[in-house]
Short mmCIF file of C-alpha atoms in Angstrom, two decimals:
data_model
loop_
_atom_site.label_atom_id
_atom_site.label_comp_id
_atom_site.label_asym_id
_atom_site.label_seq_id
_atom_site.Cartn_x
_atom_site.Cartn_y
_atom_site.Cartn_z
CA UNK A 1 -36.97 36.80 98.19
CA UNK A 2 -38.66 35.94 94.80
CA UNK A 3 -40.32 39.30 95.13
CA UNK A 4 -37.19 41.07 95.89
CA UNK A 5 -35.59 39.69 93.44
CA UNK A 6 -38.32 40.27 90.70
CA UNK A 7 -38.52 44.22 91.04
CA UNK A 8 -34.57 44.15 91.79
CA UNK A 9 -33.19 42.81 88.73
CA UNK A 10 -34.13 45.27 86.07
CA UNK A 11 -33.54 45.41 82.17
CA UNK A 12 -30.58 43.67 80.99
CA UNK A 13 -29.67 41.28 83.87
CA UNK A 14 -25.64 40.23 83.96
CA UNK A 15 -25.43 37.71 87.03
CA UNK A 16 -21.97 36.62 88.02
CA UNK A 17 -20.92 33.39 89.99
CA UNK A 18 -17.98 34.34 92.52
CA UNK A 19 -16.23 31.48 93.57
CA UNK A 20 -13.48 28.31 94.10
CA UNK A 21 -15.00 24.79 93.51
CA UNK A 22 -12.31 23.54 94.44
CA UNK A 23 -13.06 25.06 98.15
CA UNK A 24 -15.68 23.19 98.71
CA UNK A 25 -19.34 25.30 99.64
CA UNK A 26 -17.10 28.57 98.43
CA UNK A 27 -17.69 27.20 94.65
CA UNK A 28 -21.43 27.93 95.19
CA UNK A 29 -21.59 31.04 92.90
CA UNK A 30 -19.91 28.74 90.05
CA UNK A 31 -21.93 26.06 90.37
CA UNK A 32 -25.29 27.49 90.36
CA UNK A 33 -24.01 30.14 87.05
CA UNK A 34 -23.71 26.01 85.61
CA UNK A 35 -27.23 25.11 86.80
CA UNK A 36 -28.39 28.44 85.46
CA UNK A 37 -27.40 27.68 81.82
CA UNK A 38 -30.35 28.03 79.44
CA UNK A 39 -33.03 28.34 82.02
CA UNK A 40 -32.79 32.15 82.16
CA UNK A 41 -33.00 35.36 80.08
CA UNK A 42 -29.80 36.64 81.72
CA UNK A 43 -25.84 36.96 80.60
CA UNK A 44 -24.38 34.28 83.34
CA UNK A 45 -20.90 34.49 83.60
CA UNK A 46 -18.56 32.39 86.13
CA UNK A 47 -16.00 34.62 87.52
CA UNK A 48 -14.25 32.15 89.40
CA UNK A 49 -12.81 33.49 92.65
CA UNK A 50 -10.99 36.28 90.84
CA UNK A 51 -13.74 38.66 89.64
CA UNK A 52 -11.53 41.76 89.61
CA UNK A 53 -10.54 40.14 86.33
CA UNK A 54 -13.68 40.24 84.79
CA UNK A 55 -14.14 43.95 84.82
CA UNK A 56 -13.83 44.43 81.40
CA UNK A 57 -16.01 41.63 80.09
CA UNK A 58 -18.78 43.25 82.83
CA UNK A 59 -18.47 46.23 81.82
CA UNK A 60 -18.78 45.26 77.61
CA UNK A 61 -22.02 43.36 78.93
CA UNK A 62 -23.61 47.01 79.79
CA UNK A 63 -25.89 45.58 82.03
CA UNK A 64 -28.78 47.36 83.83
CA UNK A 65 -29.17 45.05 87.04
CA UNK A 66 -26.02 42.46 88.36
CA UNK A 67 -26.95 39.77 90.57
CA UNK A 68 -23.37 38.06 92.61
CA UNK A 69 -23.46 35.21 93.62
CA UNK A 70 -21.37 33.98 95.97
CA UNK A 71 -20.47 32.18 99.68
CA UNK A 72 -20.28 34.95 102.68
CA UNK A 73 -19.79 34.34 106.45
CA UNK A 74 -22.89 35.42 107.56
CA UNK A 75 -22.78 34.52 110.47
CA UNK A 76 -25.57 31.98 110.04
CA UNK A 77 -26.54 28.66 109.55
CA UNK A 78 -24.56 26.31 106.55
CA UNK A 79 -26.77 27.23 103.38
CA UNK A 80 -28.71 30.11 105.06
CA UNK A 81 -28.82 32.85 102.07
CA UNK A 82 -29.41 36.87 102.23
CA UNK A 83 -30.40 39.60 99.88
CA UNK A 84 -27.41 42.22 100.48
CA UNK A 85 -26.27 45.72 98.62
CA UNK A 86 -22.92 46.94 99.22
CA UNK A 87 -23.93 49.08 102.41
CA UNK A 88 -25.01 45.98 104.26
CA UNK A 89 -21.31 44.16 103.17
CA UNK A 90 -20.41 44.72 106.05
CA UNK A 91 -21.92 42.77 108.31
CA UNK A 92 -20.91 39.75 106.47
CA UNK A 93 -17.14 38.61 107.48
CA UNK A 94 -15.66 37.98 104.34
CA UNK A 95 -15.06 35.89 101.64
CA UNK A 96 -12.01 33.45 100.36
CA UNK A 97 -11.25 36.12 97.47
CA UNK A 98 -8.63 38.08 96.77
CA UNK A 99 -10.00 41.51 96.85
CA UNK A 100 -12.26 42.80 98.71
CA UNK A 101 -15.78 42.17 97.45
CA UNK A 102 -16.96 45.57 98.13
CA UNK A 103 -14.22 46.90 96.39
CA UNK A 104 -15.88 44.98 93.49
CA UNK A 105 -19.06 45.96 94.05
CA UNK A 106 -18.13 49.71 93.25
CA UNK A 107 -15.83 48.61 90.12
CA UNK A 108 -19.08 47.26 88.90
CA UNK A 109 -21.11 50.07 89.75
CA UNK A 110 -18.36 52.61 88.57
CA UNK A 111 -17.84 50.73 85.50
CA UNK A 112 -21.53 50.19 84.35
CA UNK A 113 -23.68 52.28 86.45
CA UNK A 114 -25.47 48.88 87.34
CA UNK A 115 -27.72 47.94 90.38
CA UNK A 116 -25.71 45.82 91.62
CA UNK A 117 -26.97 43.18 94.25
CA UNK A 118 -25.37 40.59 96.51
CA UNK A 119 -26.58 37.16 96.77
CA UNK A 120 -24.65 35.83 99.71
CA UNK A 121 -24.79 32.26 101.10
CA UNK A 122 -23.01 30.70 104.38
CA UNK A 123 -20.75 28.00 103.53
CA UNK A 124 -20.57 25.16 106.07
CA UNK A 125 -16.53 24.56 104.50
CA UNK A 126 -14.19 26.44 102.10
CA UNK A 127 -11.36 23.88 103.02
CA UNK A 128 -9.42 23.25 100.38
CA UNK A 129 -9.97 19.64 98.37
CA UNK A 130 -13.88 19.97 100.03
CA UNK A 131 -16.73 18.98 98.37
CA UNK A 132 -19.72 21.15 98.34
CA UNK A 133 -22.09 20.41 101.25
CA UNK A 134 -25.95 19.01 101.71
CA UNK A 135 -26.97 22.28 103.31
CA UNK A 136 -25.29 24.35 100.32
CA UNK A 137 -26.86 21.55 97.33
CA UNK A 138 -30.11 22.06 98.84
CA UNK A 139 -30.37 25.97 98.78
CA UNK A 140 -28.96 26.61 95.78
CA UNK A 141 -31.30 24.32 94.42
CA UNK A 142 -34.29 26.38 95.97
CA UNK A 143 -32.27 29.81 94.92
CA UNK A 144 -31.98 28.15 90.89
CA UNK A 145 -35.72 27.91 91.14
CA UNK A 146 -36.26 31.34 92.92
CA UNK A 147 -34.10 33.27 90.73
CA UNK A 148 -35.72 31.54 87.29
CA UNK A 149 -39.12 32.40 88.71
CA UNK A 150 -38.10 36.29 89.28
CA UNK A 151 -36.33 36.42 85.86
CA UNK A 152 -39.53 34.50 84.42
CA UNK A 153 -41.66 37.25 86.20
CA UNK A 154 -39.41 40.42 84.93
CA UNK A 155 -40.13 39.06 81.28
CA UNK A 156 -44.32 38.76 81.83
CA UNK A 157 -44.17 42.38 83.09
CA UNK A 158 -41.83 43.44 80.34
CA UNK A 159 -44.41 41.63 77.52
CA UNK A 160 -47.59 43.27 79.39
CA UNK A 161 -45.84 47.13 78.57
CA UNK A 162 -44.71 46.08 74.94
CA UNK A 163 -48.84 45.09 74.34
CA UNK A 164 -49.77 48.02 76.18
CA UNK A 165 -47.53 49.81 74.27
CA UNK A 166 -49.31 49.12 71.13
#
């Protein structure tokens, strides 16, 4: 994933947390944009589990590469996470939002011209008054550390061409 991720997220990197915390595991996107605060060269931006209405403030961001974050039905395990682009939305069953996230995902991409890519994880609850679960804690934990390590690697490569470059 940390490789993935590393030649993925490109230039200027927007990465937006999708999400309800008050749904329990679906607040994972939210919560790890909070955990993500001043550990990263990236613009984070919680987009709560609206993030039709952040269009505009995505699209003044004019970023290169847009990492979402946010709980899927994969079909999986409770905290099991995936790597997804809008062609493989669809095997994941949905989310708790109001649009459709792949409706979204082209907004973004119309709007910006982005690479946009889908960090999904499976939520073991999105009841309603839920707190977030173990399983979900534990992997976004790992994913904080992944995702600072592949940001952390896109700026090495980035200062190795600028000393090259001189």
């Amino acid at each position: 994933m940390l490789t993935f991720l590393s030649a993925k997220l490109k230039g200027k990197v927007l990465i937006l947390g999708v999400g309800n915390p008050l749904r329990g595991d679906d607040g994972a996107g939210p919560y790890l944009i909070e955990k993500l605060k001043g550990q990263v060269n990236a613009t984070l931006l919680d987009c709560e589990e609206v993030p039709e209405n952040f269009l505009g403030q995505i699209a003044e961001n004019e970023p290169d590469s847009v990492l979402v974050i946010d709980a899927i039905d994969l079909g999986m395990n409770p905290g099991a996470a995936a790597l997804l682009e809008e062609d493989q939305l669809g095997r994941a069953n949905g989310t708790t939002h109001h649009a459709p996230l792949q409706l979204f995902i082209k907004c973004v991409k119309a709007s910006t011209g982005a690479n946009v890519l889908i960090l999904g994880i499976q939520p073991k609850s999105t009841e309603l008054g839920s707190e977030i679960s173990s399983e979900m804690k534990e992997t976004l934990g790992l994913l904080q550390q992944i995702i600072k390590r592949a940001l952390m690697a896109k700026k090495a490569q980035s200062e190795k061409i600028k000393i090259s470059q001189l």
